[in-house]
Short mmCIF file of C-alpha atoms in Angstrom, two decimals:
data_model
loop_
_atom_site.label_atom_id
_atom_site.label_comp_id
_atom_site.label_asym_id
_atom_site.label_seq_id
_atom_site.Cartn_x
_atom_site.Cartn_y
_atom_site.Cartn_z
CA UNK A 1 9.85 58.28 38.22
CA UNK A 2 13.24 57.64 36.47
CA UNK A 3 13.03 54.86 33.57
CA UNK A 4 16.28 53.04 33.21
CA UNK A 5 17.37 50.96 29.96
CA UNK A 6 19.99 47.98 30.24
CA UNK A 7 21.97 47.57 27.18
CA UNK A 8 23.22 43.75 26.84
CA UNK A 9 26.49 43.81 24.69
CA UNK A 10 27.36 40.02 23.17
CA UNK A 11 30.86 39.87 23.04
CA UNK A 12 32.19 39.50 19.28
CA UNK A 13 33.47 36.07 20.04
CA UNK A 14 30.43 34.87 21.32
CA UNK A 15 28.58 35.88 18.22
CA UNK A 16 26.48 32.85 16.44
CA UNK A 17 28.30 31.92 13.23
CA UNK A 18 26.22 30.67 10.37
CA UNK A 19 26.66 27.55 9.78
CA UNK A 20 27.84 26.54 6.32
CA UNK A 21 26.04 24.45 3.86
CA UNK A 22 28.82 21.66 4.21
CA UNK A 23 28.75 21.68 7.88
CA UNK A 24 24.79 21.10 8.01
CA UNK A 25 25.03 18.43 5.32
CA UNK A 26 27.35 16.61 7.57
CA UNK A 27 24.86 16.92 10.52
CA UNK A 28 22.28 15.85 8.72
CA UNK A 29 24.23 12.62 7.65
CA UNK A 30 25.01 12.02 10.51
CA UNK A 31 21.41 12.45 12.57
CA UNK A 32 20.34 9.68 9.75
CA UNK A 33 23.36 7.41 10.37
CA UNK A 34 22.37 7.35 14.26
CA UNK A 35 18.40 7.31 13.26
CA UNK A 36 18.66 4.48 10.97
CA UNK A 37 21.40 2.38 12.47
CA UNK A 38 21.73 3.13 16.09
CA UNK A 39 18.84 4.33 17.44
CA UNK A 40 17.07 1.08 18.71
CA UNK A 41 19.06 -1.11 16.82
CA UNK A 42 18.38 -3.96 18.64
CA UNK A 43 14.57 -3.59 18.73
CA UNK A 44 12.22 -6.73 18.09
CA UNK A 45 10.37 -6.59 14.69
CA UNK A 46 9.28 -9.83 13.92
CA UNK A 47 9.78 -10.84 10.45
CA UNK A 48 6.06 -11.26 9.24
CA UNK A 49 4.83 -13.99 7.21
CA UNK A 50 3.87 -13.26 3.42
CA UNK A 51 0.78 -12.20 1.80
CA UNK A 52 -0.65 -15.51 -0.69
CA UNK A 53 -3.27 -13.32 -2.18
CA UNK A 54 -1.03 -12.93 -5.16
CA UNK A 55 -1.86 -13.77 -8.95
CA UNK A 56 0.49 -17.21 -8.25
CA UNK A 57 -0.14 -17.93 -4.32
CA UNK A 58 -3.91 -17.70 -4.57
CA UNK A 59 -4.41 -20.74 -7.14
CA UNK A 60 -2.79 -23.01 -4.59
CA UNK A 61 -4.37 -25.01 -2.96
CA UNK A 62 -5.34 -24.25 1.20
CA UNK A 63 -2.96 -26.31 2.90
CA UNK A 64 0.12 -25.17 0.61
CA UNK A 65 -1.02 -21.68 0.31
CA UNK A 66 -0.59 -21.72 4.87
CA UNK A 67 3.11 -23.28 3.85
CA UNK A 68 3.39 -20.43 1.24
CA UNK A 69 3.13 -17.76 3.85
CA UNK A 70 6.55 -18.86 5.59
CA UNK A 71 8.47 -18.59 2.66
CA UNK A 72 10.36 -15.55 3.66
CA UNK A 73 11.61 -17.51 6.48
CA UNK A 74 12.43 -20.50 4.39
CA UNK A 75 14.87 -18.18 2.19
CA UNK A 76 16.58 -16.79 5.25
CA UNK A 77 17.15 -19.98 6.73
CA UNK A 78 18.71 -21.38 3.59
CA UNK A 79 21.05 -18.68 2.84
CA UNK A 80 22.04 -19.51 6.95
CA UNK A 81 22.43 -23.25 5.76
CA UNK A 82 24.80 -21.42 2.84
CA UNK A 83 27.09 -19.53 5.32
CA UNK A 84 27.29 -22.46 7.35
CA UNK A 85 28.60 -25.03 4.91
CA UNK A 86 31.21 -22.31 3.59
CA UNK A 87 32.18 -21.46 6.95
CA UNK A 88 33.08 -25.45 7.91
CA UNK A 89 34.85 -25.24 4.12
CA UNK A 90 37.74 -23.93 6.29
CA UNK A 91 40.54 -25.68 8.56
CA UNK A 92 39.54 -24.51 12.08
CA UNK A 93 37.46 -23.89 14.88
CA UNK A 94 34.79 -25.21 12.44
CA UNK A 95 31.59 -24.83 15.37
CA UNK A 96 32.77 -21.52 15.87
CA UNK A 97 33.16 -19.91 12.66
CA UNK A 98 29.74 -21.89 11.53
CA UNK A 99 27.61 -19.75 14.87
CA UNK A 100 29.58 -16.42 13.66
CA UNK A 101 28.36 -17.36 10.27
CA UNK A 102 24.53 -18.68 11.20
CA UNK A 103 23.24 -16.24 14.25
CA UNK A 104 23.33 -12.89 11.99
CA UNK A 105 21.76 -14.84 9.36
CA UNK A 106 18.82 -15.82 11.81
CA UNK A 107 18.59 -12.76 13.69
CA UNK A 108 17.49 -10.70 10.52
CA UNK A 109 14.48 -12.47 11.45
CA UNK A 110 13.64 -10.39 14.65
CA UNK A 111 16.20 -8.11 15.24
CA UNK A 112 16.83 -7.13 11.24
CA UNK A 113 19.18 -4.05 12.22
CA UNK A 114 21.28 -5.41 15.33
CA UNK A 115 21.93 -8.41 12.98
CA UNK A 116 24.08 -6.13 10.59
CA UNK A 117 25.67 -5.10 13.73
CA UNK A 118 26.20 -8.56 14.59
CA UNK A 119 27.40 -9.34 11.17
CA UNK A 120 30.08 -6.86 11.56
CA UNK A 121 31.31 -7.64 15.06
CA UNK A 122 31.12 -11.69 13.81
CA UNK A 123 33.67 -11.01 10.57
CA UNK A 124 37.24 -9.80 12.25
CA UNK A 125 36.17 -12.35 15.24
CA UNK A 126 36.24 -15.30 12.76
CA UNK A 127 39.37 -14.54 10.89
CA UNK A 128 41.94 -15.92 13.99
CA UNK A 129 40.04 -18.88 14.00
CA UNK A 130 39.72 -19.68 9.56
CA UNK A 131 42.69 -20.87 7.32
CA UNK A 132 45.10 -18.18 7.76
CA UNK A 133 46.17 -18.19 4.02
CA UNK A 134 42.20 -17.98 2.69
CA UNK A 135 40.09 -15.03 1.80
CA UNK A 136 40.68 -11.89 3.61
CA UNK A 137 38.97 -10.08 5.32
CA UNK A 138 35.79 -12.05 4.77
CA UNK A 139 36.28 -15.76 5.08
CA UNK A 140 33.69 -17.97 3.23
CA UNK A 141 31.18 -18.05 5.37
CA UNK A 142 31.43 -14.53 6.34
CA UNK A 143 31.24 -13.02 2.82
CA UNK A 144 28.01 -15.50 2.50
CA UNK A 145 26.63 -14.25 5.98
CA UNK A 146 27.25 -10.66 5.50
CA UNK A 147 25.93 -10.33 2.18
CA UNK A 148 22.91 -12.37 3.10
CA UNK A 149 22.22 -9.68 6.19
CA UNK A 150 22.85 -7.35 3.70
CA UNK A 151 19.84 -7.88 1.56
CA UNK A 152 17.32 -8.97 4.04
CA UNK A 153 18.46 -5.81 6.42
CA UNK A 154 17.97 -3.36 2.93
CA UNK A 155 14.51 -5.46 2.39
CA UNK A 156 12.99 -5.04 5.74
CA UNK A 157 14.61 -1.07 6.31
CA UNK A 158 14.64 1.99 4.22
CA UNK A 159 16.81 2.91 0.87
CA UNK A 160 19.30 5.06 3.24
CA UNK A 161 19.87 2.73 5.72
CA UNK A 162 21.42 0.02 2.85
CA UNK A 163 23.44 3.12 2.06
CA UNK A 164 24.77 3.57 5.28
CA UNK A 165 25.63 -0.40 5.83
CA UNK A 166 27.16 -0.18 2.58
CA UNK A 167 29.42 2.55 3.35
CA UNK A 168 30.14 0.86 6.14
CA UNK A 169 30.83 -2.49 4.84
CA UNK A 170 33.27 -0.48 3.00
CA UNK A 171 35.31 1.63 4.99
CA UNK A 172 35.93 -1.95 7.45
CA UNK A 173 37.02 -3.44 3.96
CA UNK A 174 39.60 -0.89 2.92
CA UNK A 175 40.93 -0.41 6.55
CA UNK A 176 41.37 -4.13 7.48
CA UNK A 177 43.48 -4.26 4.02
CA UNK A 178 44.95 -0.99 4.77
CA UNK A 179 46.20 -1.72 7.82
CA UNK A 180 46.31 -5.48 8.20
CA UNK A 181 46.53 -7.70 4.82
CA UNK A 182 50.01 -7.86 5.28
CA UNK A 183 50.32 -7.60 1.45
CA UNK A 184 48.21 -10.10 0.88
CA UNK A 185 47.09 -10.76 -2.53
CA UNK A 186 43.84 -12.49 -2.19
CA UNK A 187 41.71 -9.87 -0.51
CA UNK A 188 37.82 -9.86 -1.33
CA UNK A 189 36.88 -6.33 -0.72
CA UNK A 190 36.06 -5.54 -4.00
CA UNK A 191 34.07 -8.50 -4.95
CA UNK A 192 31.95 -7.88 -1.48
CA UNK A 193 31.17 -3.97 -2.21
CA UNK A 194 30.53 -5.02 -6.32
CA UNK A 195 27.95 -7.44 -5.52
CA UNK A 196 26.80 -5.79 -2.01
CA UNK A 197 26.11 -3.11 -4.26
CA UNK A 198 24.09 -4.66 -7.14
CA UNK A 199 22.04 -6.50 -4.59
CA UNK A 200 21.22 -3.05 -2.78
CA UNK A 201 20.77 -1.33 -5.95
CA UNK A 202 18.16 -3.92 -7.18
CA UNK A 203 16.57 -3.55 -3.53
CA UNK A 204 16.54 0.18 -3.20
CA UNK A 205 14.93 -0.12 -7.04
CA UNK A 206 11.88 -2.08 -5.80
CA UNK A 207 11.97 -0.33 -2.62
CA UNK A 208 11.15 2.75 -4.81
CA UNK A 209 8.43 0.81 -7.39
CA UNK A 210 6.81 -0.55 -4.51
CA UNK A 211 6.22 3.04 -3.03
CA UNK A 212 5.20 4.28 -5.94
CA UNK A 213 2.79 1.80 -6.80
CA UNK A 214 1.23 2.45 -2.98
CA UNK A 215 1.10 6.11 -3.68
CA UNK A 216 -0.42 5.00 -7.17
CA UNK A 217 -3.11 2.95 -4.97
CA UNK A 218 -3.99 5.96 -2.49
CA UNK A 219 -4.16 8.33 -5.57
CA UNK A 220 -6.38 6.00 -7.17
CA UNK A 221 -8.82 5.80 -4.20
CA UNK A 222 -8.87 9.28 -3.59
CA UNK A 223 -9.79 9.89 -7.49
CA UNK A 224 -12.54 7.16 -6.87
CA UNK A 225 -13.69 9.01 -3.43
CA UNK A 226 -13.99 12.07 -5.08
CA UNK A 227 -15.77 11.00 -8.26
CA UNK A 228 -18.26 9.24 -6.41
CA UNK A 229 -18.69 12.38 -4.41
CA UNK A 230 -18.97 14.58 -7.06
CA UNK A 231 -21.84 12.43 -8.66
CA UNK A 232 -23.40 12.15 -5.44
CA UNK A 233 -23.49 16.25 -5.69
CA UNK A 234 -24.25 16.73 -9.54
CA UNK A 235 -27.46 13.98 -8.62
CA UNK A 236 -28.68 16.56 -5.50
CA UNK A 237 -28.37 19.28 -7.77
CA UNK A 238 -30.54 18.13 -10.32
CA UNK A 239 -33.06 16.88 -7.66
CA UNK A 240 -32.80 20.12 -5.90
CA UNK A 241 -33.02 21.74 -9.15
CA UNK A 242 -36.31 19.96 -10.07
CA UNK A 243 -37.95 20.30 -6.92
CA UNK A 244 -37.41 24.22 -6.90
CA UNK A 245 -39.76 24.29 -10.09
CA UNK A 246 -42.05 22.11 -8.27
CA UNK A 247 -42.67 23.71 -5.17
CA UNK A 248 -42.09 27.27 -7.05
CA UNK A 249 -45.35 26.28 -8.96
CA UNK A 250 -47.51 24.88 -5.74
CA UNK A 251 -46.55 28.20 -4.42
CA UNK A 252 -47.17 30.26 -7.11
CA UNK A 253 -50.81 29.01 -7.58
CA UNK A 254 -51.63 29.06 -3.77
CA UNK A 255 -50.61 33.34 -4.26
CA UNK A 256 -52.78 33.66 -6.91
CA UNK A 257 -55.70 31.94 -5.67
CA UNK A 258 -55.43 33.75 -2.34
CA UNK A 259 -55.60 36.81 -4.08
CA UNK A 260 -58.33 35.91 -6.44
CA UNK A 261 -60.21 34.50 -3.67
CA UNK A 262 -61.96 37.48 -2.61
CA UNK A 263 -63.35 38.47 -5.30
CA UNK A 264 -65.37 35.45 -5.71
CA UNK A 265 -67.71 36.13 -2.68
CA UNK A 266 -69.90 38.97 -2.60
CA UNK A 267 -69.43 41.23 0.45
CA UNK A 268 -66.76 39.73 2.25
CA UNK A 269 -66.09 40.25 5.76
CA UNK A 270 -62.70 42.19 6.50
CA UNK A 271 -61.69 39.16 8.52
CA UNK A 272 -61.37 36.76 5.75
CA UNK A 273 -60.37 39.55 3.13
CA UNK A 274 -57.78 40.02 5.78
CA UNK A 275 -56.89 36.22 5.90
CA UNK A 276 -56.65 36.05 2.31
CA UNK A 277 -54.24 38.81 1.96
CA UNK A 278 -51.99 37.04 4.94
CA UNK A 279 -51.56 33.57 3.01
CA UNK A 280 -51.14 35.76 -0.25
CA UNK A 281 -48.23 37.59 1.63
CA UNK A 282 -46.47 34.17 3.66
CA UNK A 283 -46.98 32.95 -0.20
CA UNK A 284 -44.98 34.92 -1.84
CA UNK A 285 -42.49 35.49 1.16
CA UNK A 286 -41.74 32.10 1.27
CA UNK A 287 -41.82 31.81 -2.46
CA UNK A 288 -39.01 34.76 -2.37
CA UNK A 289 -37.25 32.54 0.08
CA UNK A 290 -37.11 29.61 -1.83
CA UNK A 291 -35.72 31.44 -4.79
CA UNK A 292 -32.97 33.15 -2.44
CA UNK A 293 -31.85 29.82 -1.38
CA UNK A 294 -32.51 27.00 -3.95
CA UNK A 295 -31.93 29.38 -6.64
CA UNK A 296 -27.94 28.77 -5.35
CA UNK A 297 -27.95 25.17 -7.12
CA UNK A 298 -28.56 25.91 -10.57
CA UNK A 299 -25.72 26.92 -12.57
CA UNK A 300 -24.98 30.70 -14.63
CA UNK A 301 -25.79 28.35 -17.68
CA UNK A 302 -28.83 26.75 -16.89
CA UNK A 303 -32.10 27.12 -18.27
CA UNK A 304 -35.17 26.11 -16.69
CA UNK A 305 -37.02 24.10 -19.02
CA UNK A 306 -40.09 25.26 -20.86
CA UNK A 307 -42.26 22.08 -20.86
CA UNK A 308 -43.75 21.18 -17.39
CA UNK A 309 -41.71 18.42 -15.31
CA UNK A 310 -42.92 14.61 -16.65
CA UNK A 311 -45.28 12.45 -15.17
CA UNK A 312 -46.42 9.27 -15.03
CA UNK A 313 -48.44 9.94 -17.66
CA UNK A 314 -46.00 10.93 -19.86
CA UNK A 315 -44.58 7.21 -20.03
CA UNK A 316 -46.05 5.94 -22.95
CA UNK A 317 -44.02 9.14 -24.73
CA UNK A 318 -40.68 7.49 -22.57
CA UNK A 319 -41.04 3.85 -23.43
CA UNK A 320 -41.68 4.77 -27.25
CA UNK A 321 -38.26 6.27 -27.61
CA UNK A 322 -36.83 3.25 -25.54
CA UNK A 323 -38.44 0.72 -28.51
CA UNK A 324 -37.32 3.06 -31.03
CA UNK A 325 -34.04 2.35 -29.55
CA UNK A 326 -34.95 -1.54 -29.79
CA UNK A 327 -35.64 -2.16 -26.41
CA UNK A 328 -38.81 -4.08 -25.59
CA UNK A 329 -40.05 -3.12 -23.11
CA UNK A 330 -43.80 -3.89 -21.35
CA UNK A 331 -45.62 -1.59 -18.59
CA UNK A 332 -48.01 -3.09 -16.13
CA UNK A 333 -50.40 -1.23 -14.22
CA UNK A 334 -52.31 -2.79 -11.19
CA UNK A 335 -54.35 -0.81 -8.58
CA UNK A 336 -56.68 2.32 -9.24
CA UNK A 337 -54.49 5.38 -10.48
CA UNK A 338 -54.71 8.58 -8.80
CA UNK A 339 -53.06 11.29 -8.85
CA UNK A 340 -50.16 11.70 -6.47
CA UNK A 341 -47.62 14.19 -5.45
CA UNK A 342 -45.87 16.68 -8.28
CA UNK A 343 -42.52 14.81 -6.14
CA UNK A 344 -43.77 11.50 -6.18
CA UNK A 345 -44.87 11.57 -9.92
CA UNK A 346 -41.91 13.46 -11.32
CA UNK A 347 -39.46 11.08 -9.23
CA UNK A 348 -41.26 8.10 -10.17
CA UNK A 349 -40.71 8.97 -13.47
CA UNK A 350 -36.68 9.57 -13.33
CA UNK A 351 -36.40 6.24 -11.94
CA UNK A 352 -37.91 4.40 -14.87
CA UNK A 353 -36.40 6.32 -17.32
CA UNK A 354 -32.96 5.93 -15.37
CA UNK A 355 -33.47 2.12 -15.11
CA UNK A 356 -34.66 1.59 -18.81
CA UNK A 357 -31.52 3.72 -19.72
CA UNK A 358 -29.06 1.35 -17.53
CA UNK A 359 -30.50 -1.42 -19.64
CA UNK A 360 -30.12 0.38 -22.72
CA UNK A 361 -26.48 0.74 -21.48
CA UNK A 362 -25.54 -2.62 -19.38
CA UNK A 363 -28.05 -5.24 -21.30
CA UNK A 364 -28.54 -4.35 -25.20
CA UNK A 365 -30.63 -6.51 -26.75
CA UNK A 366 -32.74 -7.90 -23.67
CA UNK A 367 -36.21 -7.11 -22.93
CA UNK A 368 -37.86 -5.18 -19.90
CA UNK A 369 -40.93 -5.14 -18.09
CA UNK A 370 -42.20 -1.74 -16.36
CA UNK A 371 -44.44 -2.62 -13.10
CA UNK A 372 -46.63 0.26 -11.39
CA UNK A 373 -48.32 -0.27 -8.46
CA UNK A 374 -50.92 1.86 -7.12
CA UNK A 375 -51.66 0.65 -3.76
CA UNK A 376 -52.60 1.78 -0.12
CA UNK A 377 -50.04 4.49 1.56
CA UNK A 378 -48.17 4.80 -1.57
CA UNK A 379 -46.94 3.71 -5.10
CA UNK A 380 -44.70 0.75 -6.01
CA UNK A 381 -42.59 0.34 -9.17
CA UNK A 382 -40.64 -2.57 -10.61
CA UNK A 383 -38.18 -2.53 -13.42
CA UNK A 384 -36.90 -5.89 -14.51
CA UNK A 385 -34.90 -6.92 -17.29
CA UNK A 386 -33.52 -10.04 -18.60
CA UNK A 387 -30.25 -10.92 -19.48
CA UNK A 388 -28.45 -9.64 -22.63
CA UNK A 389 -28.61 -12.13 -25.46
CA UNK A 390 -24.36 -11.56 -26.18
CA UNK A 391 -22.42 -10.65 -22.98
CA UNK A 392 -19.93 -9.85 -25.49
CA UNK A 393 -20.89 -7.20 -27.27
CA UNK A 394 -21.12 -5.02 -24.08
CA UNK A 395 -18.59 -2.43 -23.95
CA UNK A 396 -17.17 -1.17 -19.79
CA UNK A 397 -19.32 2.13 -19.40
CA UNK A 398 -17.41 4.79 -17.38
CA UNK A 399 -20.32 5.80 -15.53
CA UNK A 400 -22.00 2.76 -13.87
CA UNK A 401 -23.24 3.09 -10.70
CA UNK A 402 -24.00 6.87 -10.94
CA UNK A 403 -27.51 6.03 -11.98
CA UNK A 404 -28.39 3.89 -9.03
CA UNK A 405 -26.96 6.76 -6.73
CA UNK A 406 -29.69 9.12 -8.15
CA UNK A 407 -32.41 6.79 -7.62
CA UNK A 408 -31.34 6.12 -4.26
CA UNK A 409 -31.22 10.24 -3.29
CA UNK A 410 -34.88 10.32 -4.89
CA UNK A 411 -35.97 7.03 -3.26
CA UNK A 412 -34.53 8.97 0.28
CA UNK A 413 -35.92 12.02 -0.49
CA UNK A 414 -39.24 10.98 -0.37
CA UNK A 415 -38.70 8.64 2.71
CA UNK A 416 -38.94 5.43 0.65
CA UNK A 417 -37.48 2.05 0.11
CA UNK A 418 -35.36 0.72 -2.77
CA UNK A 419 -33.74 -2.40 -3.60
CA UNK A 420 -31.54 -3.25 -6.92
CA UNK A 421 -29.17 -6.20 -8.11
CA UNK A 422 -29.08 -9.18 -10.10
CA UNK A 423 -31.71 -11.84 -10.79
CA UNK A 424 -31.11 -15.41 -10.42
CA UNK A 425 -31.63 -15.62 -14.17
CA UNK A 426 -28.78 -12.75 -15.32
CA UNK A 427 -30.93 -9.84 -15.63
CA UNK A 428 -31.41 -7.11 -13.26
CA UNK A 429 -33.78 -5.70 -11.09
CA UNK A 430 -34.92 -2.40 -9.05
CA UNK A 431 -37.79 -2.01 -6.68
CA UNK A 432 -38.56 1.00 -5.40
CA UNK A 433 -41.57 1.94 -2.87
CA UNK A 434 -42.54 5.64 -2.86
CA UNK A 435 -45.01 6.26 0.49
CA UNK A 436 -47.82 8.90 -0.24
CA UNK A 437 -50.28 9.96 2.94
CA UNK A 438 -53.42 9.03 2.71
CA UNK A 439 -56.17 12.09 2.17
CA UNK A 440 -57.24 11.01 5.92
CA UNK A 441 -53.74 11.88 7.68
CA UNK A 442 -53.44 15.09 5.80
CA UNK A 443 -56.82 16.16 7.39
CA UNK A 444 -55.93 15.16 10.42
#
């Protein structure tokens, strides 16, 4: 077998030449001229009606706030009424030079680009037709009509596109007196590109403020988003946190007792010493596993707390501090207590001291009430305040609303309902019911 290798020699003149910086500038330039002004230049875009949801629009009243909205339109068709009574000004073909001077002006209304277009074509075609010893190369109405399409064109488009139509407003300017003002001393190219380009200028300016104020906006939102997110996080930590210690406990005891258990009857069969030793051993397997894989939430710096998680019999301890704070507050009790659930009690808990420390926060100086409920299937709980005696005195807390997203994640945790908002009196209110099986369905 022979192997065979072509060599392919590019001739030197057919070599690819870098391009220079310069030359790809240029093409660049130029791939925006035709994006912005010739590709689909004639393309409908309606002109859209404005927004009345302003600080000024909004206090006016329904019927002129619909009138509001067409504004816009009401500006446009002005500045056409302008160009038209400048363009009849002039000796002439005065119907003629007053359409040259009116259609751009209108069509920036739905075709906002092809109008420039228009606007240029319309200028040269009304100069045979205007006083032949006026303005040149704009007549009246033109300069009006072309600097009117000018603005709205730079309103409705992007920054580089009023570039472009202002370069090109410029280079007809100097060629028609270059080539055609017959030394003419009254030419009004300068005046056009000085106040085309102020007008611009102040357009591309807000063009800029207004996308910066948008990106502002999204920034803002996204800053909001993630804030809320994060709380939403820090509040399943701590829940996750708590509820580790909790079912580490349960677990803890049920090892123990298992192995204990044996040693409390006298001869035991091998059948239950065996049994014993199995729930011992799934005990502290799944113990092990709940380390492994709760033991992920807590932080390098966090300490598990010495003192057993609260109750609901710890209150009284909670709503002392809360008077000491000068809150009055008042607890209710109704039904028989029981004991319930390590999860139930310790969440039940959280909640009350979470709402008694949003009216600490939100409502200084009103009084509370503290309602537990201990009926069939579950426990209810009420926390009602009133409303603060001096709205004024209330300072904007950063953190509001973090506190009802924790009670929510316990209230869901535990498969239970939750309501919270204002009372028709000014206070505020949260209602939480926490469902607990009944001794009956856990032997069943």
């Amino acid at each position: 077998m022979t192997e065979t290798t072509h060599l392919q020699i590019t001739p030197p003149g057919d070599e690819a030449k870098p391009r220079s910086p310069e030359y790809r500038l240029a093409v660049d330039a130029l791939r925006g001229l035709r994006q912005d002004l010739f590709h689909d230049a004639f393309a409908y875009r309606l002109l859209p009606r404005m927004r009345v949801d302003g600080p000024l629009t909004r206090r006016l009243p329904g019927r002129l706030r619909d009138f509001a909205a067409w504004t816009p339109h009401a500006v446009i068709c002005a500045a056409a009424l302008i160009a038209l009574t400048g363009a009849t000004v002039d000796e002439g073909f005065a119907l003629l030079l007053g359409t040259l001077a009116v259609v751009p002006v209108l069509l920036t209304m739905v075709r906002p680009v092809g109008a420039f277009w228009a606007s240029m074509a319309a200028t040269p075609l009304a100069l045979p037709f205007g006083d032949p010893w006026g303005d040149w190369p704009w007549l009246p109405g033109s300069f009006v009509c072309h600097l009117t399409v000018l603005t709205v064109v730079a309103v409705r488009t992007r920054p580089r596109a009023a570039a472009w139509m202002w370069t090109l407003t410029a280079l007809y300017g100097i060629l028609a007196e270059t080539l055609f003002s017959s030394g003419r001393h009254d030419t009004n190219t300068g005046p056009m590109l000085a106040v085309s380009a102020f007008v611009l200028l102040a357009v591309t300016v807000w063009h800029i403020r207004r996308h910066a104020e948008q990106e502002v906006t999204a920034q803002q939102t996204v800053t909001a988003h993630e804030r809320s997110r994060r709380t939403l996080l820090e509040e399943r930590t701590t829940i996750a946190r708590e509820l580790h210690d909790v079912v580490a406990h349960h677990m803890s005891v049920v090892a123990i007792q298992a192995e204990a258990a044996p040693y409390r009857v006298e001869n035991p069969p091998p059948e239950l010493e065996k049994a014993f030793a199995t729930i011992r051993e799934n005990a502290v397997a799944a113990l092990t596993e709940l380390r492994r894989v709760l033991g992920v939430v807590r932080a390098e710096d966090y300490e598990a707390p010495d003192a057993p998680q609260p109750t609901l019999a710890d209150l009284e301890g909670l709503l002392a501090n809360v008077r000491d704070a000068g809150l009055g507050v008042e607890k209710v009790v109704t039904g028989a207590v029981r004991e319930l659930p390590q999860g139930v009690e310790l969440s039940a808990y959280r909640i009350v001291q979470e709402a008694l420390s949003n009216t600490l926060r939100h409502a200084p100086g009103a009084s509370a009430r503290v309602e537990i409920g201990y009926v069939l299937g579950g426990l209810g709980l009420r926390i009602v305040n009133g409303p603060p005696p001096n709205p004024s005195l209330i300072k904007p807390s950063p953190g509001a609303g973090h506190g009802i997203t924790g009670m929510r994640e316990r209230v869901t945790m535990l498969n239970g309902e939750m309501t919270a908002g204002r009372t028709d009196d000014g206070g505020y209110e949260v209602a939480v019911f926490l469902p607990v099986a009944l001794p009956d369905e856990d032997d069943a």
